[in-house]
PDB file of C-alpha atoms (C1' of nucleotides) in Angstrom:
ATOM      1  CA  UNK L 193      25.273  14.874   2.177  1.00 80.00           C
ATOM      2  CA  UNK L 194      23.180  14.227  -0.882  1.00 92.00           C
ATOM      3  CA  UNK L 195      21.925  16.747  -3.413  1.00 96.00           C
ATOM      4  CA  UNK L 196      18.454  17.004  -1.891  1.00 98.00           C
ATOM      5  CA  UNK L 197      19.953  17.512   1.586  1.00 97.00           C
ATOM      6  CA  UNK L 198      22.099  20.346   0.315  1.00 97.00           C
ATOM      7  CA  UNK L 199      19.180  22.122  -1.343  1.00 98.00           C
ATOM      8  CA  UNK L 200      17.115  21.710   1.825  1.00 98.00           C
ATOM      9  CA  UNK L 201      19.759  23.277   4.002  1.00 98.00           C
ATOM     10  CA  UNK L 202      20.286  26.174   1.644  1.00 98.00           C
ATOM     11  CA  UNK L 203      16.580  26.901   1.343  1.00 98.00           C
ATOM     12  CA  UNK L 204      16.138  26.664   5.102  1.00 97.00           C
ATOM     13  CA  UNK L 205      19.019  29.064   5.623  1.00 97.00           C
ATOM     14  CA  UNK L 206      17.598  31.476   3.053  1.00 97.00           C
ATOM     15  CA  UNK L 207      13.942  31.452   4.083  1.00 97.00           C
ATOM     16  CA  UNK L 208      13.782  30.065   7.622  1.00 95.00           C
ATOM     17  CA  UNK L 209      11.125  27.674   8.899  1.00 93.00           C
ATOM     18  CA  UNK L 210       7.820  27.846   7.041  1.00 92.00           C
ATOM     19  CA  UNK L 211       5.759  25.968   9.651  1.00 88.00           C
ATOM     20  CA  UNK L 212       3.511  24.334   7.111  1.00 92.00           C
ATOM     21  CA  UNK L 213       0.608  23.467   6.723  1.00 93.00           C
ATOM     22  CA  UNK L 214      -1.001  26.927   6.943  1.00 90.00           C
ATOM     23  CA  UNK L 215      -4.246  26.697   8.889  1.00 87.00           C
ATOM     24  CA  UNK L 216      -6.918  29.154   9.981  1.00 84.00           C
ATOM     25  CA  UNK L 217      -7.214  30.160  13.637  1.00 65.00           C
ATOM     26  CA  UNK L 218     -10.576  31.157  15.107  1.00 54.00           C
ATOM     27  CA  UNK L 219     -11.930  32.079  11.722  1.00 46.00           C
ATOM     28  CA  UNK L 220      -9.124  34.611  11.271  1.00 45.00           C
ATOM     29  CA  UNK L 221      -6.433  34.546   8.639  1.00 44.00           C
ATOM     30  CA  UNK L 222      -3.427  34.162  10.916  1.00 43.00           C
ATOM     31  CA  UNK L 223      -1.129  31.244  10.431  1.00 50.00           C
ATOM     32  CA  UNK L 224      -0.537  28.947  13.368  1.00 52.00           C
ATOM     33  CA  UNK L 225       3.171  28.661  14.024  1.00 54.00           C
ATOM     34  CA  UNK L 226       4.712  25.813  15.982  1.00 61.00           C
ATOM     35  CA  UNK L 227       1.702  23.664  15.330  1.00 67.00           C
ATOM     36  CA  UNK L 228       3.754  20.880  13.831  1.00 67.00           C
ATOM     37  CA  UNK L 229       5.116  20.206  17.281  1.00 71.00           C
ATOM     38  CA  UNK L 230       1.841  18.882  18.581  1.00 78.00           C
ATOM     39  CA  UNK L 231      -0.779  16.485  17.314  1.00 84.00           C
ATOM     40  CA  UNK L 232      -3.462  17.983  15.117  1.00 90.00           C
ATOM     41  CA  UNK L 233      -7.017  18.002  16.468  1.00 93.00           C
ATOM     42  CA  UNK L 234      -9.734  16.274  14.474  1.00 95.00           C
ATOM     43  CA  UNK L 235     -11.022  19.595  13.209  1.00 94.00           C
ATOM     44  CA  UNK L 236      -7.550  20.691  12.155  1.00 94.00           C
ATOM     45  CA  UNK L 237      -7.129  17.419  10.323  1.00 96.00           C
ATOM     46  CA  UNK L 238     -10.409  17.959   8.529  1.00 97.00           C
ATOM     47  CA  UNK L 239      -9.425  21.508   7.660  1.00 97.00           C
ATOM     48  CA  UNK L 240      -6.098  20.330   6.225  1.00 97.00           C
ATOM     49  CA  UNK L 241      -7.801  17.648   4.140  1.00 98.00           C
ATOM     50  CA  UNK L 242     -10.412  20.055   2.791  1.00 98.00           C
ATOM     51  CA  UNK L 243      -7.686  22.596   2.057  1.00 98.00           C
ATOM     52  CA  UNK L 244      -5.743  19.937   0.166  1.00 98.00           C
ATOM     53  CA  UNK L 245      -8.744  19.328  -2.079  1.00 98.00           C
ATOM     54  CA  UNK L 246      -9.640  22.983  -2.475  1.00 98.00           C
ATOM     55  CA  UNK L 247      -6.128  24.058  -3.426  1.00 98.00           C
ATOM     56  CA  UNK L 248      -6.003  21.771  -6.464  1.00 98.00           C
ATOM     57  CA  UNK L 249      -4.698  24.016  -9.232  1.00 97.00           C
ATOM     58  CA  UNK L 250      -5.835  27.029  -7.244  1.00 97.00           C
ATOM     59  CA  UNK L 251      -4.264  29.955  -5.421  1.00 95.00           C
ATOM     60  CA  UNK L 252      -4.137  29.441  -1.656  1.00 95.00           C
ATOM     61  CA  UNK L 253      -5.692  32.852  -0.959  1.00 95.00           C
ATOM     62  CA  UNK L 254      -8.885  31.726  -2.678  1.00 97.00           C
ATOM     63  CA  UNK L 255      -8.850  28.547  -0.619  1.00 97.00           C
ATOM     64  CA  UNK L 256      -8.310  30.406   2.621  1.00 96.00           C
ATOM     65  CA  UNK L 257     -11.412  32.492   1.971  1.00 96.00           C
ATOM     66  CA  UNK L 258     -13.438  29.310   1.445  1.00 97.00           C
ATOM     67  CA  UNK L 259     -12.100  27.744   4.633  1.00 97.00           C
ATOM     68  CA  UNK L 260     -13.098  30.832   6.614  1.00 96.00           C
ATOM     69  CA  UNK L 261     -16.626  30.707   5.215  1.00 97.00           C
ATOM     70  CA  UNK L 262     -16.787  26.988   5.982  1.00 97.00           C
ATOM     71  CA  UNK L 263     -15.757  27.625   9.569  1.00 95.00           C
ATOM     72  CA  UNK L 264     -17.937  30.640  10.170  1.00 95.00           C
ATOM     73  CA  UNK L 265     -20.961  28.859   8.761  1.00 96.00           C
ATOM     74  CA  UNK L 266     -20.376  26.018  11.215  1.00 96.00           C
ATOM     75  CA  UNK L 267     -19.648  23.532   8.457  1.00 97.00           C
ATOM     76  CA  UNK L 268     -16.159  22.442   9.457  1.00 96.00           C
ATOM     77  CA  UNK L 269     -17.288  19.064  10.738  1.00 97.00           C
ATOM     78  CA  UNK L 270     -18.100  15.723   9.170  1.00 98.00           C
ATOM     79  CA  UNK L 271     -21.757  15.634  10.149  1.00 98.00           C
ATOM     80  CA  UNK L 272     -22.581  19.080   8.821  1.00 98.00           C
ATOM     81  CA  UNK L 273     -20.689  18.456   5.594  1.00 98.00           C
ATOM     82  CA  UNK L 274     -22.673  15.261   5.194  1.00 98.00           C
ATOM     83  CA  UNK L 275     -25.961  17.034   5.852  1.00 98.00           C
ATOM     84  CA  UNK L 276     -25.705  20.032   3.547  1.00 98.00           C
ATOM     85  CA  UNK L 277     -26.451  19.606  -0.137  1.00 98.00           C
ATOM     86  CA  UNK L 278     -23.760  19.521  -2.767  1.00 98.00           C
ATOM     87  CA  UNK L 279     -25.165  22.765  -4.143  1.00 98.00           C
ATOM     88  CA  UNK L 280     -24.958  24.512  -0.779  1.00 98.00           C
ATOM     89  CA  UNK L 281     -21.414  23.305  -0.331  1.00 98.00           C
ATOM     90  CA  UNK L 282     -20.480  24.487  -3.818  1.00 98.00           C
ATOM     91  CA  UNK L 283     -21.797  27.937  -2.962  1.00 98.00           C
ATOM     92  CA  UNK L 284     -19.811  28.065   0.283  1.00 98.00           C
ATOM     93  CA  UNK L 285     -16.536  27.124  -1.416  1.00 98.00           C
ATOM     94  CA  UNK L 286     -17.102  29.084  -4.625  1.00 98.00           C
ATOM     95  CA  UNK L 287     -14.077  31.352  -4.106  1.00 98.00           C
ATOM     96  CA  UNK L 288     -11.832  28.340  -4.653  1.00 98.00           C
ATOM     97  CA  UNK L 289     -12.954  27.858  -8.238  1.00 98.00           C
ATOM     98  CA  UNK L 290     -14.047  24.542  -9.803  1.00 98.00           C
ATOM     99  CA  UNK L 291     -16.646  24.648  -7.065  1.00 98.00           C
ATOM    100  CA  UNK L 292     -18.983  22.039  -8.512  1.00 98.00           C
ATOM    101  CA  UNK L 293     -16.156  19.574  -8.964  1.00 98.00           C
ATOM    102  CA  UNK L 294     -14.688  20.313  -5.559  1.00 98.00           C
ATOM    103  CA  UNK L 295     -18.030  20.080  -3.780  1.00 98.00           C
ATOM    104  CA  UNK L 296     -18.404  16.629  -5.287  1.00 98.00           C
ATOM    105  CA  UNK L 297     -14.885  15.702  -4.211  1.00 98.00           C
ATOM    106  CA  UNK L 298     -15.477  16.884  -0.656  1.00 98.00           C
ATOM    107  CA  UNK L 299     -18.766  15.003  -0.512  1.00 98.00           C
ATOM    108  CA  UNK L 300     -16.949  11.866  -1.608  1.00 98.00           C
ATOM    109  CA  UNK L 301     -14.253  12.393   0.983  1.00 98.00           C
ATOM    110  CA  UNK L 302     -16.889  12.847   3.687  1.00 98.00           C
ATOM    111  CA  UNK L 303     -18.560   9.610   2.605  1.00 98.00           C
ATOM    112  CA  UNK L 304     -15.165   7.957   2.854  1.00 98.00           C
ATOM    113  CA  UNK L 305     -14.817   9.166   6.450  1.00 98.00           C
ATOM    114  CA  UNK L 306     -18.317   7.993   7.296  1.00 98.00           C
ATOM    115  CA  UNK L 307     -18.205   4.556   5.730  1.00 98.00           C
ATOM    116  CA  UNK L 308     -14.536   3.610   5.811  1.00 98.00           C
ATOM    117  CA  UNK L 309     -13.525   5.420   9.010  1.00 98.00           C
ATOM    118  CA  UNK L 310     -16.808   5.035  10.881  1.00 98.00           C
ATOM    119  CA  UNK L 311     -17.306   8.774  10.877  1.00 98.00           C
ATOM    120  CA  UNK L 312     -14.100   9.529  12.774  1.00 98.00           C
ATOM    121  CA  UNK L 313     -11.247  10.984  10.762  1.00 98.00           C
ATOM    122  CA  UNK L 314      -8.787   9.854  13.462  1.00 98.00           C
ATOM    123  CA  UNK L 315      -9.473   6.244  12.532  1.00 98.00           C
ATOM    124  CA  UNK L 316      -7.165   6.669   9.562  1.00 98.00           C
ATOM    125  CA  UNK L 317      -4.406   6.244  12.156  1.00 98.00           C
ATOM    126  CA  UNK L 318      -5.379   2.573  12.382  1.00 98.00           C
ATOM    127  CA  UNK L 319      -4.283   1.883   8.795  1.00 98.00           C
ATOM    128  CA  UNK L 320      -0.671   1.357   7.847  1.00 98.00           C
ATOM    129  CA  UNK L 321       0.804   3.740   5.309  1.00 98.00           C
ATOM    130  CA  UNK L 322       0.194   1.730   2.116  1.00 98.00           C
ATOM    131  CA  UNK L 323      -3.374   0.947   3.227  1.00 98.00           C
ATOM    132  CA  UNK L 324      -4.078   4.541   4.143  1.00 98.00           C
ATOM    133  CA  UNK L 325      -2.643   5.889   0.909  1.00 98.00           C
ATOM    134  CA  UNK L 326      -4.531   3.416  -1.255  1.00 98.00           C
ATOM    135  CA  UNK L 327      -7.714   4.092   0.651  1.00 98.00           C
ATOM    136  CA  UNK L 328      -7.415   7.823   0.033  1.00 98.00           C
ATOM    137  CA  UNK L 329      -6.513   7.275  -3.625  1.00 98.00           C
ATOM    138  CA  UNK L 330      -9.646   5.201  -4.072  1.00 98.00           C
ATOM    139  CA  UNK L 331     -11.773   8.276  -3.381  1.00 98.00           C
ATOM    140  CA  UNK L 332     -12.909  10.056  -6.554  1.00 98.00           C
ATOM    141  CA  UNK L 333     -11.206  13.454  -6.601  1.00 98.00           C
ATOM    142  CA  UNK L 334      -8.213  12.530  -4.475  1.00 98.00           C
ATOM    143  CA  UNK L 335      -5.077  12.025  -6.541  1.00 98.00           C
ATOM    144  CA  UNK L 336      -1.529  11.419  -5.448  1.00 98.00           C
ATOM    145  CA  UNK L 337      -0.552  14.909  -4.444  1.00 98.00           C
ATOM    146  CA  UNK L 338      -3.764  15.511  -2.545  1.00 98.00           C
ATOM    147  CA  UNK L 339      -3.485  12.157  -0.764  1.00 98.00           C
ATOM    148  CA  UNK L 340       0.119  12.803   0.156  1.00 98.00           C
ATOM    149  CA  UNK L 341      -0.654  16.293   1.447  1.00 98.00           C
ATOM    150  CA  UNK L 342      -3.301  14.791   3.702  1.00 98.00           C
ATOM    151  CA  UNK L 343      -1.024  11.974   4.823  1.00 98.00           C
ATOM    152  CA  UNK L 344       1.930  14.185   5.647  1.00 98.00           C
ATOM    153  CA  UNK L 345       0.280  17.240   7.152  1.00 97.00           C
ATOM    154  CA  UNK L 346      -2.938  15.896   8.647  1.00 97.00           C
ATOM    155  CA  UNK L 347      -1.856  12.389   9.614  1.00 97.00           C
ATOM    156  CA  UNK L 348       1.908  12.702  10.158  1.00 96.00           C
ATOM    157  CA  UNK L 349       2.886   9.984   7.721  1.00 97.00           C
ATOM    158  CA  UNK L 350       6.320  10.030   6.065  1.00 98.00           C
ATOM    159  CA  UNK L 351       5.547  10.799   2.419  1.00 98.00           C
ATOM    160  CA  UNK L 352       7.254  13.456   0.317  1.00 98.00           C
ATOM    161  CA  UNK L 353       4.818  15.567  -1.696  1.00 98.00           C
ATOM    162  CA  UNK L 354       5.582  15.946  -5.391  1.00 98.00           C
ATOM    163  CA  UNK L 355       3.751  18.947  -6.786  1.00 97.00           C
ATOM    164  CA  UNK L 356       4.247  21.214  -9.780  1.00 96.00           C
ATOM    165  CA  UNK L 357       6.748  23.311  -7.834  1.00 97.00           C
ATOM    166  CA  UNK L 358       8.754  20.254  -6.790  1.00 97.00           C
ATOM    167  CA  UNK L 359       8.999  19.131 -10.400  1.00 97.00           C
ATOM    168  CA  UNK L 360       9.902  22.557 -11.687  1.00 96.00           C
ATOM    169  CA  UNK L 361      12.596  23.277  -9.114  1.00 97.00           C
ATOM    170  CA  UNK L 362      14.307  19.894  -9.278  1.00 97.00           C
ATOM    171  CA  UNK L 363      14.040  19.871 -13.061  1.00 96.00           C
ATOM    172  CA  UNK L 364      15.839  23.201 -13.284  1.00 96.00           C
ATOM    173  CA  UNK L 365      18.448  22.032 -10.801  1.00 96.00           C
ATOM    174  CA  UNK L 366      19.024  19.072 -13.113  1.00 95.00           C
ATOM    175  CA  UNK L 367      18.058  16.359 -10.609  1.00 96.00           C
ATOM    176  CA  UNK L 368      15.109  15.002 -12.619  1.00 96.00           C
ATOM    177  CA  UNK L 369      13.950  15.011 -16.241  1.00 93.00           C
ATOM    178  CA  UNK L 370      10.587  16.378 -15.138  1.00 88.00           C
ATOM    179  CA  UNK L 371       8.354  13.868 -16.895  1.00 88.00           C
ATOM    180  CA  UNK L 372       8.949  10.910 -14.565  1.00 94.00           C
ATOM    181  CA  UNK L 373       6.047   9.204 -12.865  1.00 96.00           C
ATOM    182  CA  UNK L 374       4.917  10.871  -9.647  1.00 97.00           C
ATOM    183  CA  UNK L 375       5.986   7.962  -7.463  1.00 97.00           C
ATOM    184  CA  UNK L 376       9.376   7.635  -9.154  1.00 97.00           C
ATOM    185  CA  UNK L 377      10.216  11.180  -8.146  1.00 97.00           C
ATOM    186  CA  UNK L 378       8.784  10.655  -4.687  1.00 98.00           C
ATOM    187  CA  UNK L 379      10.858   7.511  -4.077  1.00 97.00           C
ATOM    188  CA  UNK L 380      14.014   9.167  -5.359  1.00 97.00           C
ATOM    189  CA  UNK L 381      13.653  12.079  -2.955  1.00 98.00           C
ATOM    190  CA  UNK L 382      12.515   9.931  -0.024  1.00 98.00           C
ATOM    191  CA  UNK L 383      15.442   7.595  -0.570  1.00 96.00           C
ATOM    192  CA  UNK L 384      17.854  10.513  -0.603  1.00 96.00           C
ATOM    193  CA  UNK L 385      16.616  12.278   2.512  1.00 97.00           C
ATOM    194  CA  UNK L 386      16.511  11.091   6.111  1.00 96.00           C
ATOM    195  CA  UNK L 387      13.063   9.605   6.746  1.00 96.00           C
ATOM    196  CA  UNK L 388      11.953  12.487   8.917  1.00 96.00           C
ATOM    197  CA  UNK L 389       8.396  13.803   8.884  1.00 96.00           C
ATOM    198  CA  UNK L 390       9.392  17.250  10.107  1.00 95.00           C
ATOM    199  CA  UNK L 391      11.921  17.566   7.288  1.00 96.00           C
ATOM    200  CA  UNK L 392       9.353  16.468   4.700  1.00 97.00           C
ATOM    201  CA  UNK L 393       6.893  19.040   6.009  1.00 96.00           C
ATOM    202  CA  UNK L 394       9.403  21.840   6.144  1.00 96.00           C
ATOM    203  CA  UNK L 395      10.969  20.983   2.785  1.00 98.00           C
ATOM    204  CA  UNK L 396       7.663  21.153   0.949  1.00 98.00           C
ATOM    205  CA  UNK L 397       6.888  24.523   2.508  1.00 97.00           C
ATOM    206  CA  UNK L 398      10.324  25.760   1.467  1.00 98.00           C
ATOM    207  CA  UNK L 399       9.832  24.574  -2.116  1.00 98.00           C
ATOM    208  CA  UNK L 400       6.553  26.484  -2.329  1.00 97.00           C
ATOM    209  CA  UNK L 401       8.225  29.597  -0.945  1.00 97.00           C
ATOM    210  CA  UNK L 402      11.119  29.278  -3.341  1.00 98.00           C
ATOM    211  CA  UNK L 403       8.874  28.660  -6.351  1.00 97.00           C
ATOM    212  CA  UNK L 404       6.831  31.753  -5.558  1.00 96.00           C
ATOM    213  CA  UNK L 405       9.758  34.052  -4.876  1.00 96.00           C
ATOM    214  CA  UNK L 406      12.360  33.038  -7.452  1.00 96.00           C
ATOM    215  CA  UNK L 407      11.728  29.783  -9.289  1.00 96.00           C
ATOM    216  CA  UNK L 408       8.554  31.044 -10.927  1.00 95.00           C
ATOM    217  CA  UNK L 409       7.254  29.857 -14.251  1.00 93.00           C
ATOM    218  CA  UNK L 410       9.250  32.778 -15.576  1.00 92.00           C
ATOM    219  CA  UNK L 411      12.232  32.514 -13.244  1.00 93.00           C
ATOM    220  CA  UNK L 412      13.917  35.411 -11.452  1.00 94.00           C
ATOM    221  CA  UNK L 413      17.459  34.126 -11.093  1.00 94.00           C
ATOM    222  CA  UNK L 414      19.437  37.233 -10.137  1.00 92.00           C
ATOM    223  CA  UNK L 415      18.961  37.015  -6.367  1.00 93.00           C
ATOM    224  CA  UNK L 416      18.203  33.283  -6.197  1.00 96.00           C
ATOM    225  CA  UNK L 417      19.697  31.720  -3.063  1.00 96.00           C
ATOM    226  CA  UNK L 418      20.544  28.451  -4.847  1.00 97.00           C
ATOM    227  CA  UNK L 419      21.698  29.735  -8.220  1.00 95.00           C
ATOM    228  CA  UNK L 420      25.108  28.198  -7.584  1.00 94.00           C
ATOM    229  CA  UNK L 421      23.539  24.727  -7.678  1.00 95.00           C
ATOM    230  CA  UNK L 422      21.332  25.341 -10.698  1.00 94.00           C
ATOM    231  CA  UNK L 423      21.769  23.988 -14.209  1.00 88.00           C
ATOM    232  CA  UNK L 424      19.117  26.367 -15.457  1.00 85.00           C
ATOM    233  CA  UNK L 425      21.018  29.348 -14.107  1.00 85.00           C
ATOM    234  CA  UNK L 426      24.235  28.034 -15.633  1.00 77.00           C
ATOM    235  CA  UNK L 427      22.668  27.795 -19.073  1.00 79.00           C
ATOM    236  CA  UNK L 428      20.117  30.608 -19.131  1.00 70.00           C
ATOM    237  CA  UNK L 429      21.399  32.987 -16.495  1.00 56.00           C
TER     238      UNK L 429
ATOM    239  C1'  DC F 107      -6.775  42.443 -20.079  1.00 65.73           C
ATOM    240  C1'  DG F 108      -4.243  37.985 -20.042  1.00 65.73           C
ATOM    241  C1'  DC F 109      -2.029  34.836 -17.324  1.00 65.73           C
ATOM    242  C1'  DC F 110      -1.643  31.998 -13.509  1.00 65.73           C
ATOM    243  C1'  DA F 111      -2.574  29.315  -9.246  1.00 65.73           C
ATOM    244  C1'  DG F 112       0.412  23.764  -4.194  1.00 65.73           C
ATOM    245  C1'  DG F 113      -4.581  18.870  -9.641  1.00 65.73           C
ATOM    246  C1'  DT F 114      -7.796  15.277 -11.056  1.00 65.73           C
ATOM    247  C1'  DT F 115     -10.608  13.024 -14.111  1.00 65.73           C
ATOM    248  C1'  DG F 116     -12.484  11.735 -18.567  1.00 65.73           C
ATOM    249  C1'  DT F 117     -11.829  11.270 -23.504  1.00 65.73           C
ATOM    250  C1'  DT F 118      -9.369  10.235 -27.587  1.00 65.73           C
ATOM    251  C1'  DG F 119      -5.869   8.413 -30.940  1.00 65.73           C
TER     252       DG F 119
ATOM    253  C1'  DC G 283       0.078   5.334 -22.597  1.00 65.73           C
ATOM    254  C1'  DA G 284       0.496  10.341 -24.087  1.00 65.73           C
ATOM    255  C1'  DA G 285      -1.925  14.370 -25.177  1.00 65.73           C
ATOM    256  C1'  DC G 286      -5.720  17.231 -24.442  1.00 65.73           C
ATOM    257  C1'  DA G 287     -10.054  19.145 -22.621  1.00 65.73           C
ATOM    258  C1'  DA G 288     -12.965  20.397 -18.743  1.00 65.73           C
ATOM    259  C1'  DC G 289     -13.416  22.382 -14.467  1.00 65.73           C
ATOM    260  C1'  DA G 290     -13.835  28.456 -12.458  1.00 65.73           C
ATOM    261  C1'  DT G 291     -12.565  32.082  -9.095  1.00 65.73           C
ATOM    262  C1'  DG G 292      -9.643  36.002  -7.734  1.00 65.73           C
ATOM    263  C1'  DG G 293      -5.096  38.464  -7.663  1.00 65.73           C
ATOM    264  C1'  DC G 294      -1.805  40.932 -10.118  1.00 65.73           C
TER     265       DC G 294
END
DNA sequence: CGCCAGGTTGTTG
DNA sequence: CAACAACATGGC
């Protein structure tokens, strides 16, 4: 077993399955469990992609509120999102913050679906992974983490997401320096783990859980389930 | 009240 | 290429 395997198993034991990505059911705020066991519908895929954009540097609760408004206003589809103005969209998603920027990003993503995917989000399945990733990255407003979130959770592609929590946790564990390039960290983790989409999905959810509960910006190490593995705990704790 | 939240882009030295 | 600013709401 490698270091990343060991951390995964310990986090899974401590927190259980997270069943990420969280999505909205019927306009409510429940989380759909077990949904990683089936293929996402087109609308779920769209919701995941919009959520990935909206959650950029933003609390998920704020994003969830925006997604509910989007759904209840009948805007959770490509055609409607293409038809409404950027200003209307910004108003709908305002709870997510950076609403002007994000409305522009979503508009660009919708144009991408229309022109590159012929209006059908499922057509991304026709591209191989490097093509799909580069295509997403070519859209203004979609960076590496956002693209990888879409690829893994909406399109079931094997990419490991490197976000601020991933960096922070593995930096404190002593596995990375923390200032490596995004893709260097991604390759290192992907190389270390079995290439298993379900593990990538679950692992990312576990890292978010762990970062929120214990490995916060100001860490709470006393009850941390992986303190025995942690350089930070050794030195600071 | 201040700080922070699952980033990305544009500008500057 | 690194460092920094801009983008903005809501929860604690």
